[in-house]
mmCIF file of C-alpha atoms and ligand atoms in Angstrom:
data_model
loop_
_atom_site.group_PDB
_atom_site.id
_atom_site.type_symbol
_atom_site.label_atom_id
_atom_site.label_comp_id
_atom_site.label_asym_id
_atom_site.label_seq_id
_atom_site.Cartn_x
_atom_site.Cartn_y
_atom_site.Cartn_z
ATOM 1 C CA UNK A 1 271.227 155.485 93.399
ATOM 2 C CA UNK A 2 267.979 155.326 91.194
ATOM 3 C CA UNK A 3 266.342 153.056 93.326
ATOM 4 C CA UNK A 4 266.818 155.261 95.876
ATOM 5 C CA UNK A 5 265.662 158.045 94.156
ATOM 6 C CA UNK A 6 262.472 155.964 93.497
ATOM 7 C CA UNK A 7 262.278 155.401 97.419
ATOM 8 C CA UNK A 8 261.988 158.639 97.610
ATOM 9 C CA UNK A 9 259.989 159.807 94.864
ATOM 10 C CA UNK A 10 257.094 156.724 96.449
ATOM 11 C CA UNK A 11 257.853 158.390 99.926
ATOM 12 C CA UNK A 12 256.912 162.154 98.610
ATOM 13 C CA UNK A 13 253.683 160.765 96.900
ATOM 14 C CA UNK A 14 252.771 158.833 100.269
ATOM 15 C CA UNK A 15 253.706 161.796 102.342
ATOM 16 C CA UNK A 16 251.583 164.159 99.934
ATOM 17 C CA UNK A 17 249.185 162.027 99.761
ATOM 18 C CA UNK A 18 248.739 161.886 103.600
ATOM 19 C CA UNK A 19 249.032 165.548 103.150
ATOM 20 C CA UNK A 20 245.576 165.429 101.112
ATOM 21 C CA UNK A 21 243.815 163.869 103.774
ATOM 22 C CA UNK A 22 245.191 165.916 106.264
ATOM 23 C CA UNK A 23 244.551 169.149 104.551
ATOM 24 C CA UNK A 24 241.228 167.714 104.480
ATOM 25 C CA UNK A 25 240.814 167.456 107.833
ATOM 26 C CA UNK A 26 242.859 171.041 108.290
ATOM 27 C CA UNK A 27 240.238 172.652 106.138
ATOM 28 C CA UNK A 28 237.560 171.808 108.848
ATOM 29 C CA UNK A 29 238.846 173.919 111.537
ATOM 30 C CA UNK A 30 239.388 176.448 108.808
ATOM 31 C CA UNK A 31 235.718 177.919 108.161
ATOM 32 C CA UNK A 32 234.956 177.720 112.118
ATOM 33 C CA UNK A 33 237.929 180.077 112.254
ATOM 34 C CA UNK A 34 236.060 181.982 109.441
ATOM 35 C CA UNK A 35 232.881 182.033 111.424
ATOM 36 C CA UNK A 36 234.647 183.813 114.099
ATOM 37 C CA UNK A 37 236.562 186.162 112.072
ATOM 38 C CA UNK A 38 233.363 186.691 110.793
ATOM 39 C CA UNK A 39 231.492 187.217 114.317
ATOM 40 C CA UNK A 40 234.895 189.500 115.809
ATOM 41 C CA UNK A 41 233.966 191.872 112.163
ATOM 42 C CA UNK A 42 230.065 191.617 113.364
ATOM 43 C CA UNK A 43 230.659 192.567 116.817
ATOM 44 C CA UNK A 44 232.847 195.441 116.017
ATOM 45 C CA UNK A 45 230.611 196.473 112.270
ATOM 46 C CA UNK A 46 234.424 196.107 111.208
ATOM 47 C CA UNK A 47 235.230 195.871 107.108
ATOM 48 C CA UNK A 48 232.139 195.898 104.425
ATOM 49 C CA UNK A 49 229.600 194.116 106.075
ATOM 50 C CA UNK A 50 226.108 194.484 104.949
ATOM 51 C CA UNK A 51 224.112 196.415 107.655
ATOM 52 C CA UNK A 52 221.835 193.419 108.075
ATOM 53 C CA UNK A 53 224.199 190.666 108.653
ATOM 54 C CA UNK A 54 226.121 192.989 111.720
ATOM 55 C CA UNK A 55 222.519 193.029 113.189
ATOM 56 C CA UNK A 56 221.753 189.239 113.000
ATOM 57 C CA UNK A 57 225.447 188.271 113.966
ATOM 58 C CA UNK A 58 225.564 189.833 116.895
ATOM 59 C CA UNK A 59 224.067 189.444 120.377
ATOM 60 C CA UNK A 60 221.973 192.324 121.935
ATOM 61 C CA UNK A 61 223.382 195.297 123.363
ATOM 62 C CA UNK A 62 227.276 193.964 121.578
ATOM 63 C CA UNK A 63 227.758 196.547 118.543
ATOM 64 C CA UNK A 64 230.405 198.638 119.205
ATOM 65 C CA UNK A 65 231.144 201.428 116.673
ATOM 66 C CA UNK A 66 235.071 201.005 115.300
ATOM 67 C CA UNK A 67 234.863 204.378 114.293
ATOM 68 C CA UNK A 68 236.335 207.228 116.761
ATOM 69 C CA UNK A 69 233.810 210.118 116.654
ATOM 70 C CA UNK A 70 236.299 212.252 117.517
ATOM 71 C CA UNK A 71 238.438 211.688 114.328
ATOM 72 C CA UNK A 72 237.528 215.268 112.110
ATOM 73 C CA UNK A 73 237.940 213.122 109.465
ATOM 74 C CA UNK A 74 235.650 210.188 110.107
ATOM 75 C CA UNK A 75 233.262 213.139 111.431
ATOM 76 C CA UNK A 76 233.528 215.176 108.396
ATOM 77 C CA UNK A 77 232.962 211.361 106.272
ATOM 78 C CA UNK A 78 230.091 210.796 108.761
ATOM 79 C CA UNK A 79 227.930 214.230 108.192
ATOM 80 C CA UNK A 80 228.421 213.660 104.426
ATOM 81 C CA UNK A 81 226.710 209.837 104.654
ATOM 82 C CA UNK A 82 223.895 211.535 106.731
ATOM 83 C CA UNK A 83 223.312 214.086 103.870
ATOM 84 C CA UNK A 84 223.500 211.737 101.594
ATOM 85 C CA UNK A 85 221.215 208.983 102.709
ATOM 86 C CA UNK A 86 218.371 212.024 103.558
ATOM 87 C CA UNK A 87 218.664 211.663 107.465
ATOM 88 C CA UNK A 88 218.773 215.159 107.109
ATOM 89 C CA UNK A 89 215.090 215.547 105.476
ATOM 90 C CA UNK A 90 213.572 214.493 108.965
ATOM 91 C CA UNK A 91 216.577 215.369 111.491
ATOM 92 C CA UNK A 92 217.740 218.572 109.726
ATOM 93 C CA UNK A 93 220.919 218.917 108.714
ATOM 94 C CA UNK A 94 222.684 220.116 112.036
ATOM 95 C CA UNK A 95 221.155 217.008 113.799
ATOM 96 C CA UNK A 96 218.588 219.242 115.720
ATOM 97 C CA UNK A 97 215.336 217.381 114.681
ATOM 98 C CA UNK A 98 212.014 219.100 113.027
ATOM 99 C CA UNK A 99 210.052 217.266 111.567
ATOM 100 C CA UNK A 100 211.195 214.751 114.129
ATOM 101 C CA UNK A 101 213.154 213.892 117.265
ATOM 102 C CA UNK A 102 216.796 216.285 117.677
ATOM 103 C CA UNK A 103 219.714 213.727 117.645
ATOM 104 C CA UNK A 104 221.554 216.316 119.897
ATOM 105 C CA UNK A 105 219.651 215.930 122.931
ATOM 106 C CA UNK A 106 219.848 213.877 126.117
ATOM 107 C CA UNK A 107 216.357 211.980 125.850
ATOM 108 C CA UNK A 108 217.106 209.205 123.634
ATOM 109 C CA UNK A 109 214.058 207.241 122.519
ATOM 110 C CA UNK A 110 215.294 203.541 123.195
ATOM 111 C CA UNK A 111 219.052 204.674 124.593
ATOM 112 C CA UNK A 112 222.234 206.284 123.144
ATOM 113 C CA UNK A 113 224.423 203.581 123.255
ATOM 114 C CA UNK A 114 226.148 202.323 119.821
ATOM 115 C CA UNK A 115 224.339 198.834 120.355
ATOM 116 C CA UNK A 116 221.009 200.803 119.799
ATOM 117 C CA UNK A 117 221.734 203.378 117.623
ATOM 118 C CA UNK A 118 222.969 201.258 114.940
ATOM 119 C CA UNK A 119 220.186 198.874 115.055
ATOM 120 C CA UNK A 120 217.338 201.637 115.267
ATOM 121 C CA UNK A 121 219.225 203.196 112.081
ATOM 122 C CA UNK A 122 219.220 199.363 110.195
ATOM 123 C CA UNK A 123 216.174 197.625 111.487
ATOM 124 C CA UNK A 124 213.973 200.921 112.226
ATOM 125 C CA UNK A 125 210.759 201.476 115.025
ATOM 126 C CA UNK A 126 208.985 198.495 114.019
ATOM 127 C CA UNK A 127 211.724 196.036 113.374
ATOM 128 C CA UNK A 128 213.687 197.375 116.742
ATOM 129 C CA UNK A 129 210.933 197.220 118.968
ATOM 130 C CA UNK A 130 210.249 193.323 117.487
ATOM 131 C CA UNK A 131 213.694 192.335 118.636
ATOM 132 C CA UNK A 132 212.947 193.453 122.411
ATOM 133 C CA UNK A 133 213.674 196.936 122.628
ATOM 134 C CA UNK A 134 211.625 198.476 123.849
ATOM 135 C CA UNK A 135 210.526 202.839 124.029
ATOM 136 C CA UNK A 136 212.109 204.165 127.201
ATOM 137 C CA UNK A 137 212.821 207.926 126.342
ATOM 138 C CA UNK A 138 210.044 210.375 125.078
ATOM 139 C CA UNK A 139 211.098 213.285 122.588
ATOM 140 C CA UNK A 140 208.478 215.883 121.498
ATOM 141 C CA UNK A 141 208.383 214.102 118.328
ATOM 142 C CA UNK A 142 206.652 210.640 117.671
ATOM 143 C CA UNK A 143 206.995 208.551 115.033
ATOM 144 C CA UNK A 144 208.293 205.677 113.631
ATOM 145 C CA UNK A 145 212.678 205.939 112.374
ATOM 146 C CA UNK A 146 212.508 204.086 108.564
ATOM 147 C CA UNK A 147 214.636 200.832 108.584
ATOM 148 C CA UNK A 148 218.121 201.714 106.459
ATOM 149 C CA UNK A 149 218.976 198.051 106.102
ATOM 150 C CA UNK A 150 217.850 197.897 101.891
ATOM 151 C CA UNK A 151 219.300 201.319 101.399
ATOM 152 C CA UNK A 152 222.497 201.027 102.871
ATOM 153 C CA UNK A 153 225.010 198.051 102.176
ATOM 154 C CA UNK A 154 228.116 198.340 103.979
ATOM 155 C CA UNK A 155 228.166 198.644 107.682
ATOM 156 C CA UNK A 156 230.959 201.351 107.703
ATOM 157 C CA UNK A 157 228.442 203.821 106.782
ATOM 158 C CA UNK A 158 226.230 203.254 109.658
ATOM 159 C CA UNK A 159 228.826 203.519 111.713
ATOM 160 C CA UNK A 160 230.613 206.803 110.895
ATOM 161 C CA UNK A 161 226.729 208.618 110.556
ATOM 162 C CA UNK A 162 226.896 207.535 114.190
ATOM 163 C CA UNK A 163 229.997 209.400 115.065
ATOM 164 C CA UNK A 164 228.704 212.283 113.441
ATOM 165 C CA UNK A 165 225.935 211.832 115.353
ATOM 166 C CA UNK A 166 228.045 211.620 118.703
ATOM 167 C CA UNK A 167 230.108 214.976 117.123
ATOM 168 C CA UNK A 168 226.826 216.764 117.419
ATOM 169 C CA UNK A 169 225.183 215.435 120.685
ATOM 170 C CA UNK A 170 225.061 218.285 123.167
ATOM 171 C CA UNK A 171 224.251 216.395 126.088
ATOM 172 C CA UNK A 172 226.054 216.664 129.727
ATOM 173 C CA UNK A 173 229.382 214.701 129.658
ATOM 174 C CA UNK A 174 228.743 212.030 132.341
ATOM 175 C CA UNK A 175 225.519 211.137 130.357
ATOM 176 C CA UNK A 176 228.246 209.786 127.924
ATOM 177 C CA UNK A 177 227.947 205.907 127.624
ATOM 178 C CA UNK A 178 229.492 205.750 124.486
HETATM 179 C C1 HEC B 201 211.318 209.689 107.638
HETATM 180 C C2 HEC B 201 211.986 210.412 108.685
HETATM 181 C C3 HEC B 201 213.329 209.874 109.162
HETATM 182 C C4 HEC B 201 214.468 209.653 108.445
HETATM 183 C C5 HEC B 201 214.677 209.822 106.953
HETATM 184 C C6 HEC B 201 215.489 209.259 109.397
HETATM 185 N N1 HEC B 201 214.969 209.224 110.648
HETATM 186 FE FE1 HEC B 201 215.963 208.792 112.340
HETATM 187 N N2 HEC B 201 214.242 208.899 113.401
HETATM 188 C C7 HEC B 201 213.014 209.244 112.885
HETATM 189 C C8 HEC B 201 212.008 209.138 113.934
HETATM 190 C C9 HEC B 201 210.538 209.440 113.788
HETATM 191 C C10 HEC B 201 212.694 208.711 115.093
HETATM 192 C C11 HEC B 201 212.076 208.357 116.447
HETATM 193 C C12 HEC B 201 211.801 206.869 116.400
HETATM 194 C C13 HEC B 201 210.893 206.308 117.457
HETATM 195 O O1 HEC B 201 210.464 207.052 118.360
HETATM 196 O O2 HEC B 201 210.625 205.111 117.385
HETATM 197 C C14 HEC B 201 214.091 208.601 114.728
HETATM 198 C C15 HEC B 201 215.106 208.285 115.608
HETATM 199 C C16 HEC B 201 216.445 208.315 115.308
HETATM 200 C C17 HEC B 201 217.504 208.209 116.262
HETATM 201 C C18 HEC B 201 217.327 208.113 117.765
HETATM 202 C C19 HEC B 201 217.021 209.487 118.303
HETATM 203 C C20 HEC B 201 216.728 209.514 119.783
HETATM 204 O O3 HEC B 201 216.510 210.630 120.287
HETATM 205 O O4 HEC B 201 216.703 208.471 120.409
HETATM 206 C C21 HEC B 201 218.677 208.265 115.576
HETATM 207 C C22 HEC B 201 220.076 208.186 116.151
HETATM 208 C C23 HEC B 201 218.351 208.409 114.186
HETATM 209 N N3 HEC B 201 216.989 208.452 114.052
HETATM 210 C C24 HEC B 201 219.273 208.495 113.177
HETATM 211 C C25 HEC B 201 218.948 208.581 111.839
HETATM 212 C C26 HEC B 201 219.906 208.482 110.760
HETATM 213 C C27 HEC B 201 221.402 208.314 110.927
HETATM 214 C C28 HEC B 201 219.199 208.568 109.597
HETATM 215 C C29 HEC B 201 219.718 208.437 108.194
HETATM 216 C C30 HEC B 201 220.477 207.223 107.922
HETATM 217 C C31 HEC B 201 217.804 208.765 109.954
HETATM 218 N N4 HEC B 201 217.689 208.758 111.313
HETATM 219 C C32 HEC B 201 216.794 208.964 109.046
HETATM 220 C C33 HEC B 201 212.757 209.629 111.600
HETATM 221 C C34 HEC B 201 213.645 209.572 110.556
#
């Protein structure tokens, strides 16, 4: 009976044993799986991602906003974040521009799509234009859009501005590509 239990005792340590190096070998397909949690979150600006890293992780024209800009609430969330990180001071507080280009138009300066938007709001002019995209629309207004990406540190700000931004546009429906 004990020497059985001993059998058994030597087979557990074996087995766990063999269950080290496998778990070693399990953890390698383990950060890959990470990497494209990681990219799903950077294509979609899901969860608290800095601004930055969304940009970098995913390809051009990919960025979808998760955020439904027809949600009141995400809206009302969205027009607060604008006030609050001064978009306002330069594209007044309604969205309509001033001091520079309206937000509620139909020209948009590089295109309207979430892709763009965000990465015009993170990168700015300069940075944008560097990573290939390129002026297509001309507002009234020119001048370069100030890159957000040390101000701002979690994605899910960007992205609800953005549907405040949509909540506002005033533009013919079938111009909609968002
Ligand atoms: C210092 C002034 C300034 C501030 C502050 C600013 N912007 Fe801009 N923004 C601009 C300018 C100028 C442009 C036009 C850029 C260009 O032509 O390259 C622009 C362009 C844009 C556009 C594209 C408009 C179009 O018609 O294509 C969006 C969207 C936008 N800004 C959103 C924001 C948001 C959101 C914030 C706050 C997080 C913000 N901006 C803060 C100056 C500013």
């Amino acid at each position: 009976m004990r020497s059985h239990f001993l059998t058994l005792m030597l087979a557990a340590a074996i087995s766990s044993g063999a269950l080290v190096g496998a778990s070693h070998s399990a953890d390698e397909p383990a950060p890959a799986e990470k990497a494209e949690d990681a990219a799903a979150s950077a294509a979609s600006g899901a969860g608290k991602k800095s601004p930055i890293d969304v940009v970098n992780g995913a390809e051009k024209g990919t960025l979808k906003n998760p955020f439904d800009w027809k949600d009141p609430e995400i809206v009302k969330e969205g027009h607060k974040i604008y006030m609050g990180l001064s978009c306002n001071g330069c594209h007044g507080g309604g969205g309509g521009g001033g001091m520079c280009p309206p937000l509620t138009n139909e020209t948009w300066v590089y295109g309207g799509d979430d892709d763009t938007l965000f990465r015009l709001i993170v990168l700015g002019s300069k940075d944008l234009q560097a990573a290939g995209y390129a002026r297509k629309g001309q507002e009234g207004v020119v001048g370069p859009m100030p890159p957000y990406k040390d101000i701002v540190d979690d994605s899910d700000r960007i992205w609800k501005a953005v549907a405040w931004i949509r909540s506002v546009w005033g533009g013919r429906k079938e111009k909609i590509t968002w």
